[in-house]
Coordinates of C-alpha atoms and ligand atoms in Angstrom, one line a residue:
M11 CA 83.8 64.4 67.2
P12 CA 85.8 67.5 66.1
D13 CA 86.8 69.9 68.9
F14 CA 84.0 72.3 68.2
G15 CA 84.7 75.5 70.2
Y16 CA 88.2 74.5 71.2
A17 CA 91.7 74.9 69.7
G18 CA 92.2 71.3 70.7
E19 CA 95.4 71.4 72.7
I20 CA 96.7 72.6 76.1
L21 CA 100.4 73.5 76.3
K22 CA 102.6 72.5 79.2
V23 CA 106.0 74.3 79.5
D24 CA 108.6 73.5 82.1
L25 CA 111.0 76.5 82.4
S26 CA 113.5 74.6 84.5
D27 CA 114.4 72.2 81.7
G28 CA 112.7 73.8 78.7
K29 CA 110.5 70.8 78.1
I30 CA 107.3 71.5 76.1
T31 CA 104.5 69.0 76.0
K32 CA 100.9 69.2 74.6
L33 CA 97.7 67.6 76.0
P34 CA 94.5 67.1 74.2
T35 CA 91.9 69.5 75.5
S36 CA 89.3 66.8 75.1
N37 CA 90.8 65.0 78.1
Y38 CA 89.4 67.9 80.2
A39 CA 86.6 69.7 78.3
D40 CA 83.7 67.4 79.0
K41 CA 84.2 67.4 82.7
Y42 CA 85.5 71.0 83.3
I43 CA 84.3 73.0 80.2
G44 CA 87.3 75.4 80.0
G45 CA 88.6 78.5 81.7
R46 CA 88.2 78.2 85.5
G47 CA 87.4 74.6 85.4
I48 CA 90.2 73.3 83.3
A49 CA 92.7 75.7 85.0
A50 CA 91.7 74.3 88.4
R51 CA 91.9 70.7 87.3
L52 CA 95.4 71.3 85.9
Y53 CA 96.4 73.0 89.2
W54 CA 95.1 70.0 91.2
E55 CA 97.2 67.6 89.0
M56 CA 100.4 69.6 88.8
V57 CA 100.9 71.6 92.0
P58 CA 101.9 69.7 95.2
P59 CA 99.9 71.0 98.1
N60 CA 102.9 72.1 100.1
A61 CA 104.6 74.0 97.2
K62 CA 105.4 77.6 98.1
V63 CA 104.6 80.4 95.7
A64 CA 108.2 80.8 94.6
D65 CA 108.9 77.0 94.3
P66 CA 109.4 75.7 90.8
E67 CA 106.6 73.2 91.4
N68 CA 104.0 76.1 91.6
C69 CA 102.3 76.7 88.3
F70 CA 101.1 79.7 86.4
I71 CA 98.1 78.4 84.4
C72 CA 95.9 80.3 81.8
A73 CA 92.8 79.0 80.0
S74 CA 90.1 80.4 77.8
G75 CA 86.7 78.8 77.3
P76 CA 84.7 77.4 74.4
V77 CA 82.9 80.8 73.8
A78 CA 86.2 82.6 73.1
G79 CA 86.3 83.5 69.4
F80 CA 82.5 83.6 68.9
P81 CA 81.4 87.3 69.0
G82 CA 78.1 88.4 70.4
F83 CA 78.2 86.9 73.8
A84 CA 80.8 88.8 75.9
G85 CA 82.6 85.5 75.9
G86 CA 86.3 86.3 75.2
R87 CA 87.4 86.5 78.8
W88 CA 90.0 84.1 80.2
V89 CA 91.2 82.9 83.5
A90 CA 94.6 82.5 85.2
C91 CA 95.4 80.6 88.3
G92 CA 98.3 79.6 90.6
K93 CA 99.4 79.8 94.2
S94 CA 99.8 83.4 95.5
A95 CA 100.9 85.2 98.6
L96 CA 97.9 87.6 98.8
L97 CA 96.2 85.9 101.7
D98 CA 97.3 85.5 105.3
Q99 CA 98.6 82.1 104.2
E100 CA 99.9 81.3 100.7
A101 CA 96.9 79.9 98.8
F102 CA 95.4 78.9 95.4
T103 CA 94.2 82.0 93.6
Y104 CA 92.5 82.8 90.3
S105 CA 91.9 85.8 88.2
N106 CA 89.5 86.6 85.3
L107 CA 90.6 89.0 82.6
G108 CA 89.0 90.7 79.6
G109 CA 90.8 92.4 76.7
G110 CA 91.7 90.1 73.8
W111 CA 94.6 87.9 74.9
G112 CA 92.5 84.8 75.7
V113 CA 90.9 84.8 72.2
R114 CA 94.3 85.3 70.6
L115 CA 95.7 82.4 72.6
K116 CA 93.1 80.2 71.0
Y117 CA 93.9 81.6 67.6
A118 CA 97.5 80.7 68.3
G119 CA 96.5 77.1 68.7
Y120 CA 95.9 76.5 72.4
D121 CA 93.0 76.4 74.9
G122 CA 95.4 76.8 77.8
I123 CA 99.0 77.0 79.0
A124 CA 100.4 75.6 82.2
V125 CA 103.9 76.9 83.1
Q126 CA 105.9 75.1 85.7
G127 CA 109.6 75.3 86.8
K128 CA 111.8 78.3 86.9
A129 CA 114.0 79.8 84.3
E130 CA 117.6 80.6 85.2
K131 CA 117.3 84.1 83.7
P132 CA 114.3 86.2 82.5
V133 CA 112.4 84.7 79.6
Y134 CA 109.3 85.1 77.6
L135 CA 107.2 82.6 75.7
W136 CA 106.4 83.3 72.0
I137 CA 103.6 81.1 70.8
H138 CA 102.6 81.6 67.2
D139 CA 100.5 79.3 64.9
G140 CA 101.1 76.3 67.2
A141 CA 104.9 76.9 67.5
V142 CA 106.4 77.6 70.9
E143 CA 109.7 79.3 71.7
I144 CA 111.3 80.2 75.0
K145 CA 113.1 83.4 74.4
D146 CA 115.5 85.6 76.3
A147 CA 113.8 88.5 78.2
S148 CA 116.8 90.1 79.9
H149 CA 116.2 93.3 78.0
L150 CA 112.6 93.4 79.3
W151 CA 113.2 92.8 83.0
G152 CA 112.6 95.9 85.1
K153 CA 110.5 97.5 82.4
T154 CA 106.9 98.6 83.0
T155 CA 104.0 96.6 81.5
F156 CA 103.4 99.4 78.9
E157 CA 107.1 99.5 77.9
T158 CA 107.2 95.7 77.6
V159 CA 104.2 95.6 75.3
D160 CA 105.8 98.2 73.1
L161 CA 109.1 96.4 72.9
L162 CA 107.6 93.0 72.2
K163 CA 105.3 94.4 69.5
A164 CA 108.2 96.1 67.9
E165 CA 110.1 92.7 68.0
L166 CA 107.3 90.4 67.0
G167 CA 104.9 92.5 65.0
K168 CA 101.7 94.4 65.7
S169 CA 99.4 91.3 65.6
A170 CA 101.3 89.8 68.5
S171 CA 99.2 89.9 71.7
V172 CA 101.1 90.4 74.9
L173 CA 100.5 89.2 78.4
T174 CA 103.2 90.5 80.8
I175 CA 104.1 91.5 84.3
G176 CA 105.5 94.8 85.6
P177 CA 108.2 95.4 88.2
A178 CA 105.8 94.7 91.1
A179 CA 105.5 91.0 90.1
E180 CA 109.3 90.8 89.5
N181 CA 109.8 91.9 93.0
G182 CA 107.3 89.5 94.5
I183 CA 104.7 92.1 95.7
A184 CA 101.8 90.2 97.3
F185 CA 99.1 92.0 95.2
A186 CA 101.0 92.2 91.9
T187 CA 98.9 91.8 88.7
I188 CA 99.4 90.4 85.3
F189 CA 98.6 92.8 82.4
A190 CA 97.4 92.2 78.9
E191 CA 96.4 94.5 76.1
Q192 CA 93.3 96.7 76.2
G193 CA 94.1 97.4 79.9
A194 CA 93.2 93.9 81.1
S195 CA 94.7 93.3 84.4
G196 CA 94.4 90.2 86.6
S197 CA 94.4 90.4 90.4
G198 CA 94.5 87.9 93.2
G199 CA 98.3 88.2 93.5
I200 CA 98.8 86.1 90.4
G201 CA 101.4 88.4 89.0
S202 CA 104.0 87.3 91.5
T203 CA 103.4 83.6 90.6
M204 CA 104.5 84.5 87.0
G205 CA 107.4 86.7 88.3
S206 CA 108.7 84.0 90.5
K207 CA 109.4 81.8 87.4
N208 CA 111.4 84.6 85.7
L209 CA 108.6 84.6 83.1
K210 CA 108.2 88.2 81.9
A211 CA 105.7 87.7 79.2
I212 CA 103.6 85.3 77.1
V213 CA 103.1 86.5 73.6
V214 CA 100.6 84.9 71.2
A215 CA 99.6 85.2 67.6
G216 CA 97.8 83.1 65.0
E217 CA 94.8 82.7 62.8
K218 CA 93.3 79.4 63.9
K219 CA 89.7 80.3 64.4
P220 CA 87.4 77.8 66.2
S221 CA 84.3 76.4 64.6
A222 CA 80.8 75.9 66.1
A223 CA 78.7 72.7 66.0
D224 CA 75.6 74.6 65.1
P225 CA 76.4 78.0 63.6
A226 CA 72.8 78.8 62.7
A227 CA 71.6 78.2 66.3
L228 CA 74.5 80.3 67.6
R229 CA 73.5 83.2 65.3
L230 CA 69.9 83.1 66.6
L231 CA 71.2 83.1 70.2
A232 CA 73.5 86.0 69.6
D233 CA 70.6 88.0 68.1
H234 CA 68.4 87.1 71.0
V235 CA 71.0 88.1 73.6
R236 CA 71.7 91.4 71.9
K237 CA 68.0 92.3 72.0
M238 CA 67.7 91.4 75.7
R239 CA 70.7 93.6 76.6
D240 CA 69.7 96.6 74.4
Y241 CA 69.7 98.9 77.4
K242 CA 72.2 101.5 78.7
A243 CA 72.1 102.7 82.3
G244 CA 73.0 106.3 83.1
P245 CA 76.6 107.6 82.7
R246 CA 79.3 106.2 85.1
P247 CA 81.9 108.3 87.0
W248 CA 84.7 107.0 84.7
E249 CA 82.8 108.1 81.6
I250 CA 84.0 111.6 80.8
P251 CA 82.3 113.4 77.9
G252 CA 84.9 114.6 75.3
V253 CA 87.6 112.6 77.0
T254 CA 86.7 108.9 77.2
R255 CA 85.0 106.7 74.5
P256 CA 83.6 103.2 74.6
Q257 CA 85.9 100.3 73.7
A258 CA 84.7 96.7 74.1
C259 CA 87.0 93.8 74.7
Y260 CA 88.1 92.0 71.5
G261 CA 85.3 89.8 70.2
C262 CA 82.8 90.8 72.9
G263 CA 80.0 91.9 70.5
L264 CA 77.9 93.3 73.4
G265 CA 80.1 96.0 75.1
C266 CA 79.5 97.6 78.5
D267 CA 80.6 100.7 80.4
R268 CA 84.2 100.0 79.5
Q269 CA 85.9 103.2 78.3
V270 CA 89.3 104.3 77.0
Y271 CA 91.0 107.6 76.5
S272 CA 94.1 108.8 74.8
G273 CA 97.0 109.9 77.1
K274 CA 99.3 112.8 76.4
D275 CA 101.9 110.2 75.2
G276 CA 99.4 109.0 72.5
R277 CA 98.8 105.7 74.3
S278 CA 95.3 104.4 74.8
Y279 CA 94.4 103.9 78.5
K280 CA 91.4 102.3 80.2
S281 CA 88.8 104.1 82.1
L282 CA 86.5 101.8 84.1
C283 CA 84.9 101.3 87.4
Q284 CA 87.0 100.6 90.5
A285 CA 90.3 101.0 88.6
T286 CA 89.5 104.6 87.8
I287 CA 88.0 105.7 91.1
L288 CA 90.7 104.3 93.4
Y289 CA 92.3 107.7 94.1
E290 CA 89.1 109.8 93.6
Q291 CA 88.4 110.9 97.1
P292 CA 92.0 111.8 98.1
V293 CA 92.2 113.9 94.9
K294 CA 89.0 115.7 95.6
A295 CA 90.0 116.5 99.2
Y296 CA 93.4 117.8 98.1
S297 CA 92.7 119.9 95.1
G298 CA 89.1 119.4 94.1
P299 CA 88.1 117.1 91.2
K300 CA 91.1 116.5 88.8
I301 CA 90.4 113.6 86.5
E302 CA 93.9 113.6 85.1
V303 CA 95.4 112.8 88.6
Q304 CA 92.8 110.0 89.1
Q305 CA 93.8 108.7 85.7
L306 CA 97.5 108.9 86.5
A307 CA 96.9 106.7 89.6
T308 CA 95.3 104.0 87.4
Q309 CA 98.1 104.3 84.8
L310 CA 100.7 103.9 87.5
C311 CA 99.0 100.8 89.0
D312 CA 98.9 99.2 85.5
A313 CA 102.4 100.3 84.6
Y314 CA 104.0 98.7 87.7
G315 CA 101.4 95.9 87.9
L316 CA 99.7 96.7 91.2
D317 CA 96.2 95.6 92.0
S318 CA 94.0 98.7 92.2
A319 CA 91.5 96.7 94.4
V320 CA 94.1 96.5 97.1
M321 CA 95.7 99.8 96.4
Q322 CA 92.5 101.7 97.1
G323 CA 92.3 100.5 100.7
L324 CA 96.1 100.8 101.1
I325 CA 96.1 104.5 99.9
D326 CA 93.2 105.3 102.2
L327 CA 94.8 103.6 105.2
V328 CA 98.1 105.5 104.7
G329 CA 96.2 108.8 104.5
A330 CA 94.2 108.0 107.6
C331 CA 97.3 107.0 109.6
Y332 CA 98.9 110.3 108.7
R333 CA 95.9 112.3 109.7
E334 CA 95.6 110.4 113.0
G335 CA 99.3 111.0 113.8
I336 CA 100.1 107.2 113.5
L337 CA 102.5 107.7 110.5
S338 CA 104.8 110.6 109.8
E339 CA 106.4 111.8 106.5
E340 CA 109.8 111.0 107.8
A341 CA 109.0 107.5 108.9
A342 CA 107.2 106.7 105.6
C343 CA 109.6 108.7 103.4
L344 CA 106.4 109.7 101.5
P345 CA 105.1 113.2 100.8
L346 CA 102.1 112.6 103.1
S347 CA 101.3 116.3 103.4
K348 CA 100.5 116.1 99.7
F349 CA 98.1 113.1 100.1
G350 CA 95.8 113.4 97.0
S351 CA 98.4 114.9 94.7
A352 CA 100.1 113.5 91.6
E353 CA 103.4 113.6 93.5
F354 CA 102.1 111.5 96.3
I355 CA 100.7 108.7 94.2
E356 CA 103.9 108.6 92.0
S357 CA 106.0 108.3 95.1
L358 CA 103.8 105.7 96.7
T359 CA 103.4 103.3 93.7
G360 CA 107.1 103.5 92.9
K361 CA 108.1 102.7 96.5
I362 CA 105.8 99.7 96.6
A363 CA 106.7 98.3 93.2
F364 CA 110.4 98.4 94.0
R365 CA 110.0 97.7 97.8
E366 CA 111.9 100.8 98.7
G367 CA 112.0 101.7 102.5
F368 CA 108.4 101.7 103.8
G369 CA 107.3 100.4 100.4
D370 CA 108.6 97.0 101.5
T371 CA 106.0 96.9 104.3
L372 CA 103.2 98.3 102.1
A373 CA 104.1 95.5 99.5
R374 CA 102.6 92.9 101.9
G375 CA 99.1 94.5 101.7
T376 CA 96.8 96.7 103.8
I377 CA 96.2 94.3 106.7
A378 CA 99.9 93.5 107.1
T379 CA 100.8 97.2 106.9
A380 CA 98.2 98.0 109.7
A381 CA 99.7 95.2 111.8
S382 CA 103.1 96.7 111.5
L383 CA 101.9 100.2 112.4
G384 CA 100.1 99.0 115.6
E385 CA 96.7 99.0 117.2
G386 CA 95.7 102.5 116.1
A387 CA 96.1 101.5 112.5
Q388 CA 94.4 98.2 112.9
K389 CA 91.3 99.9 114.3
L390 CA 91.1 101.9 111.0
L391 CA 91.0 98.7 108.9
S392 CA 87.2 98.3 109.0
E393 CA 87.0 101.5 106.9
F394 CA 89.1 100.2 104.1
V395 CA 89.2 96.4 103.6
A396 CA 86.7 93.6 103.0
T397 CA 88.8 90.5 102.7
R398 CA 91.7 88.6 104.2
G399 CA 93.5 89.5 101.0
S400 CA 93.2 93.3 101.8
E401 CA 90.8 93.8 98.9
T402 CA 88.7 96.9 99.0
K403 CA 85.2 97.2 100.5
D404 CA 82.2 96.9 98.1
Y405 CA 79.4 94.3 98.4
D406 CA 79.4 94.1 102.1
P407 CA 77.7 91.2 103.9
R408 CA 76.1 93.6 106.4
L409 CA 74.1 94.8 103.4
F410 CA 74.0 91.6 101.3
I411 CA 73.6 88.7 103.7
T412 CA 74.3 86.1 101.0
S413 CA 77.7 87.7 100.3
G414 CA 78.8 86.5 103.7
L415 CA 79.0 83.0 102.4
L416 CA 80.5 84.1 99.1
Y417 CA 83.4 85.9 100.8
A418 CA 83.9 83.3 103.5
T419 CA 84.4 80.3 101.3
E420 CA 86.8 81.9 98.7
S421 CA 90.5 82.6 98.9
R422 CA 90.0 86.0 97.4
R423 CA 87.2 88.6 96.7
P424 CA 84.8 86.6 94.4
I425 CA 83.8 89.6 92.3
Q426 CA 82.1 87.5 89.6
Q427 CA 79.8 86.1 92.3
L428 CA 79.2 89.4 94.0
H429 CA 78.2 91.1 90.9
E430 CA 75.2 88.8 90.4
Q431 CA 73.3 90.4 93.3
S432 CA 74.8 93.8 93.1
N433 CA 73.9 94.3 89.5
I434 CA 70.2 93.9 90.1
L435 CA 70.3 95.8 93.3
R436 CA 71.8 98.7 91.3
M437 CA 69.0 98.4 88.7
W438 CA 66.4 98.2 91.4
L439 CA 67.8 101.3 93.2
G440 CA 67.6 103.2 89.9
W441 CA 63.9 102.3 89.7
L442 CA 63.3 103.2 93.4
G443 CA 65.0 106.6 92.8
K444 CA 62.9 107.1 89.7
Q445 CA 65.9 107.4 87.4
Q446 CA 65.1 108.0 83.8
N447 CA 64.4 104.7 81.9
A448 CA 64.9 102.6 85.0
F449 CA 62.6 99.6 84.9
F450 CA 63.6 96.9 87.3
T451 CA 60.8 96.8 89.9
T452 CA 60.5 95.1 93.3
A453 CA 58.4 92.4 91.6
D454 CA 61.1 91.9 89.1
F455 CA 63.7 91.5 91.9
R456 CA 61.6 88.9 93.6
E457 CA 61.0 87.0 90.4
A458 CA 64.7 87.1 89.6
A459 CA 65.4 85.7 93.1
K460 CA 62.9 82.9 92.5
R461 CA 64.3 82.0 89.1
Y462 CA 68.0 82.2 89.8
W463 CA 68.5 81.9 93.6
G464 CA 66.0 79.3 94.6
S465 CA 63.2 81.4 96.2
E466 CA 61.8 84.9 96.7
L467 CA 63.3 84.8 100.2
A468 CA 66.6 85.5 98.6
A469 CA 65.3 88.9 97.7
D470 CA 64.3 89.6 101.3
F471 CA 67.4 91.3 102.8
S472 CA 65.8 91.3 106.3
T473 CA 66.3 87.6 107.0
Y474 CA 69.0 84.9 106.8
A475 CA 66.4 82.5 105.4
G476 CA 67.0 81.4 101.8
K477 CA 70.5 82.8 101.7
A478 CA 72.4 79.6 102.0
L479 CA 70.6 78.2 98.9
A480 CA 71.1 81.5 97.1
A481 CA 74.9 81.5 97.8
K482 CA 75.2 77.9 96.5
K483 CA 73.2 78.7 93.4
I484 CA 75.2 81.9 92.7
Q485 CA 78.5 80.0 93.1
D486 CA 77.6 77.0 91.0
R487 CA 76.3 79.3 88.2
T488 CA 79.4 81.5 88.4
Y489 CA 81.7 78.5 88.1
T490 CA 80.1 77.4 84.8
K491 CA 80.1 81.1 83.6
E492 CA 83.8 81.4 84.4
S493 CA 84.5 78.1 82.6
L494 CA 82.7 79.1 79.4
V495 CA 84.1 82.0 80.0
L496 CA 81.2 84.6 80.0
C497 CA 81.7 88.1 81.3
D498 CA 80.1 89.0 84.6
F499 CA 79.2 92.5 83.3
R500 CA 76.7 90.8 81.1
W501 CA 76.0 87.4 82.7
P502 CA 73.9 85.9 83.9
M503 CA 71.0 87.5 82.0
I504 CA 69.3 88.1 85.3
W505 CA 67.8 91.4 84.2
A506 CA 66.7 92.2 80.7
K507 CA 64.6 94.7 78.8
Y508 CA 62.8 93.0 75.9
E509 CA 59.3 91.9 75.0
G510 CA 59.8 88.8 77.2
G511 CA 59.9 91.0 80.4
H512 CA 62.5 92.3 82.8
V513 CA 63.9 89.1 84.1
G514 CA 66.2 87.2 81.8
D515 CA 66.6 83.5 80.9
P516 CA 68.8 81.2 83.1
T517 CA 69.0 78.6 80.3
L518 CA 70.9 80.8 77.8
E519 CA 74.4 79.7 79.0
N520 CA 73.6 76.0 78.4
Q521 CA 72.1 76.8 75.0
I522 CA 75.2 78.7 74.0
Y523 CA 77.4 75.8 75.2
T524 CA 75.4 73.3 73.2
A525 CA 75.4 75.4 70.0
I526 CA 79.1 75.8 70.2
T527 CA 80.3 72.4 71.3
G528 CA 77.5 70.1 70.1
K529 CA 77.2 68.6 73.6
E530 CA 73.6 68.4 74.7
T531 CA 72.8 69.6 78.2
D532 CA 70.0 71.4 80.1
E533 CA 70.2 74.1 82.8
A534 CA 70.4 71.7 85.7
G535 CA 73.0 69.4 84.1
F536 CA 75.1 72.4 83.2
I537 CA 75.0 74.0 86.6
K538 CA 76.0 70.7 88.0
I539 CA 79.3 71.1 86.2
G540 CA 79.7 74.4 88.1
E541 CA 79.1 72.5 91.3
K542 CA 81.7 70.0 90.4
I543 CA 84.3 72.7 89.7
F544 CA 83.4 74.5 93.0
N545 CA 84.0 71.2 94.8
L546 CA 87.3 70.8 93.0
Q547 CA 88.4 74.2 94.2
R548 CA 87.3 73.3 97.7
A549 CA 89.5 70.1 97.5
I550 CA 92.5 72.3 96.4
Q551 CA 91.9 74.6 99.3
L552 CA 91.6 71.8 101.9
R553 CA 94.6 70.0 100.6
Q554 CA 96.8 73.1 101.0
G555 CA 95.7 73.8 104.5
W556 CA 92.3 75.6 104.5
A557 CA 90.8 74.5 107.8
G558 CA 87.2 73.9 106.5
R559 CA 84.6 75.6 108.8
K560 CA 87.3 77.4 110.8
D561 CA 88.7 79.1 107.7
D562 CA 85.2 79.9 106.3
R563 CA 85.2 83.2 108.1
L564 CA 84.8 86.9 107.7
L565 CA 86.8 89.8 109.0
D566 CA 85.8 90.5 112.6
Y567 CA 84.6 94.0 112.1
L568 CA 81.7 92.8 110.0
F569 CA 80.3 91.2 113.1
E570 CA 81.0 94.2 115.4
V571 CA 80.8 97.5 113.5
P572 CA 77.3 98.6 112.4
L573 CA 76.9 99.6 108.8
R574 CA 76.7 103.4 108.3
K575 CA 74.9 105.5 105.7
G576 CA 77.4 106.5 103.0
E577 CA 79.8 103.7 103.8
L578 CA 79.0 101.7 100.7
F579 CA 78.9 103.2 97.2
I580 CA 76.5 100.5 95.9
S581 CA 73.7 101.7 98.3
R582 CA 74.6 104.9 100.1
D583 CA 71.4 104.9 102.1
C584 CA 71.8 101.2 102.8
L585 CA 68.5 100.5 101.0
T586 CA 67.5 97.0 99.9
P587 CA 64.2 95.1 99.3
G588 CA 62.9 93.6 102.5
R589 CA 60.0 91.4 103.6
D590 CA 57.3 91.1 101.0
G591 CA 59.1 93.6 98.9
E592 CA 58.9 96.5 101.2
V593 CA 61.9 98.9 101.2
L594 CA 64.3 98.2 103.9
S595 CA 67.3 100.0 105.4
R596 CA 70.3 97.9 106.6
E597 CA 71.8 100.9 108.3
G598 CA 73.1 100.0 111.7
K599 CA 73.2 96.2 110.9
T600 CA 76.1 93.9 111.5
V601 CA 76.5 90.3 110.4
E602 CA 75.0 88.3 113.3
R603 CA 77.5 85.7 114.4
E604 CA 75.0 83.0 115.5
A605 CA 72.8 83.4 112.4
F606 CA 75.9 83.4 110.2
E607 CA 77.1 80.1 111.8
K608 CA 73.6 78.6 111.3
M609 CA 73.6 79.8 107.7
K610 CA 76.9 77.9 107.3
D611 CA 75.3 74.7 108.7
E612 CA 72.5 75.0 106.1
Y613 CA 75.0 75.8 103.3
Y614 CA 77.2 72.8 104.2
A615 CA 74.1 70.5 104.2
L616 CA 73.1 71.8 100.7
R617 CA 76.6 71.2 99.5
G618 CA 76.6 67.6 100.9
W619 CA 79.5 68.5 103.2
D620 CA 79.8 67.6 106.9
V621 CA 79.4 70.2 109.7
N622 CA 83.1 71.0 109.5
G623 CA 82.8 72.0 105.9
L624 CA 84.5 68.8 104.6
P625 CA 83.1 67.3 101.4
T626 CA 81.7 63.8 101.6
K627 CA 82.9 60.9 99.5
A628 CA 79.3 60.3 98.3
R629 CA 78.8 63.8 97.0
L630 CA 82.2 64.0 95.4
E631 CA 81.5 60.7 93.6
E632 CA 78.1 61.9 92.5
L633 CA 80.0 64.9 91.0
Q634 CA 82.4 62.5 89.2
L635 CA 85.2 63.5 91.5
G636 CA 85.9 60.0 92.8
D637 CA 89.7 60.3 92.4
I638 CA 89.7 63.6 94.4
A639 CA 87.5 62.0 97.1
A640 CA 90.0 59.1 97.4
D641 CA 92.9 61.6 97.7
L642 CA 91.1 63.7 100.3
Q643 CA 90.0 60.7 102.3
K644 CA 93.6 59.5 102.6
Q645 CA 94.4 62.8 104.4
G646 CA 91.3 62.8 106.5
L647 CA 89.9 65.7 104.5
A648 CA 86.7 64.1 103.3
K649 CA 84.1 62.0 105.1
Ligands
SF4_780 S1 80.9 93.2 78.5 FE1 82.5 94.7 78.8 S2 84.1 93.8 80.1 FE2 82.7 92.2 79.4 S3 83.7 91.3 77.7 FE3 82.3 92.9 76.9 S4 83.5 94.8 76.8 FE4 84.7 93.3 78.0

């Protein structure tokens, strides 16, 4: 059968000896779809468990999915993975990016790239119409991401699409990003994986468009999806009338709240969600609202390649330590009395990216910084971080009980999973607050929970019942979604506004997959692939030292510090649906330790794992992961 939906090949590049090999995508596509699935399988095969981030054996892997190149589905995203230093221990990490680079990679002839080894001097990869060149990047090293994109486009032509790193990744910052055009940035610490290989950029160009097995069915599905998502929520804080304008990722076809604006230098910059509000509160407190200073903070993070989801908490911790007398201007060599100004954020980001003075401490993340400043700073952490990777607070398990399992079992903030619940909570809160056009009722919420998360109990935020099943279902669906790769701003279609009602259709993803690839599947079969990929990732984690149940944990404060009103932007009054759909406040709640451990028991049983969180041979074999079961068993990591 032709490679419907795929370019047909995956590229392997060894930067130590310059060797370039190609693998047929079909070796992987049936079992792992693409994106997250194929990237994780390549990682399992290529990266020895004891490899360090900076070792040549570590890999930087990128992959798009079969939907890339077919407009109308918000399906042009792509995934990168490798080992990173973001966590308290070096660990497998992944990242999911928009923009257009993933689609362009496919047009250049490849579904994925795995880069291993380490170049002797800075290089970039130039991949065009199937050809691959390793080129000198000495003139690019030390440049910002924006400068690098400009220089490479001048060198290779406007149609060349650039993925690059900034100085932060070159200098091994734990939360360095990768950056691609249209403001796409990839977090999880993956930037330093690329930087450690002396790989400054991967540039792609080509015209090889994929074909679909059933173009007519695909057109009908695109039309259906567009009608279901024909709804716009109210304006977002990063949408500034007269300043920003909508700009969808390349080939999206649906669009969302993604905005751009033109900077004074004529360059187009992104304006979207967390990346734009990361410095909002300090700016307001210092000078009153000044959107240009907020935007400067986002620009600087992108230019140096710093993860805004870590920077937000880090900025706030530094400000709080100064106010509490824990950190002085002299000790930090930062203009802390100007916290909230342009001068402060310029100084802070520059010091981190180049590891200057106190910047070297900050470069290890918010938790490590607090540890270096002592007990007073550590006590403040509960205000600013949600994960062991220092990522910012958002979809807190004291509000969303199910999120406790999502956070606990992942090596980084699983934002694509967290959005599944938070998106409909936001819709429901709009309805509760009688916002204009809001339509998603309590009955819709309960119906969505039944259809997508296993039972109406998952929509009752007063109880731990039903949450283990909900977490498993969210994870398995997310892993198929991130393998296709569909965007989490639009998928799953858990809410909708069309003649069919307000709750979407959980079979759409498998219908799209079948129309593109020609491979027949149903919802259950398709989600099972997500379960397989989730278990593959679990195997990767265990093999590199994740201690099963012991490491499936949350930060301590979530068990100890009650949730306050105004603490979480998603529901400032802590409101959620409760028993039988009544409105509930989670104010004052913590995660209950005993109930959390019981929820883990239930979750492990649903996963077919033992009480210590180790997979069983039987379940892995059922998921066609027999080779992985054998490997884990040899090391006592599977029952
Ligand atoms: S929905 Fe938004 S973020 Fe997602 S692919 Fe489309 S434009 Fe990009």
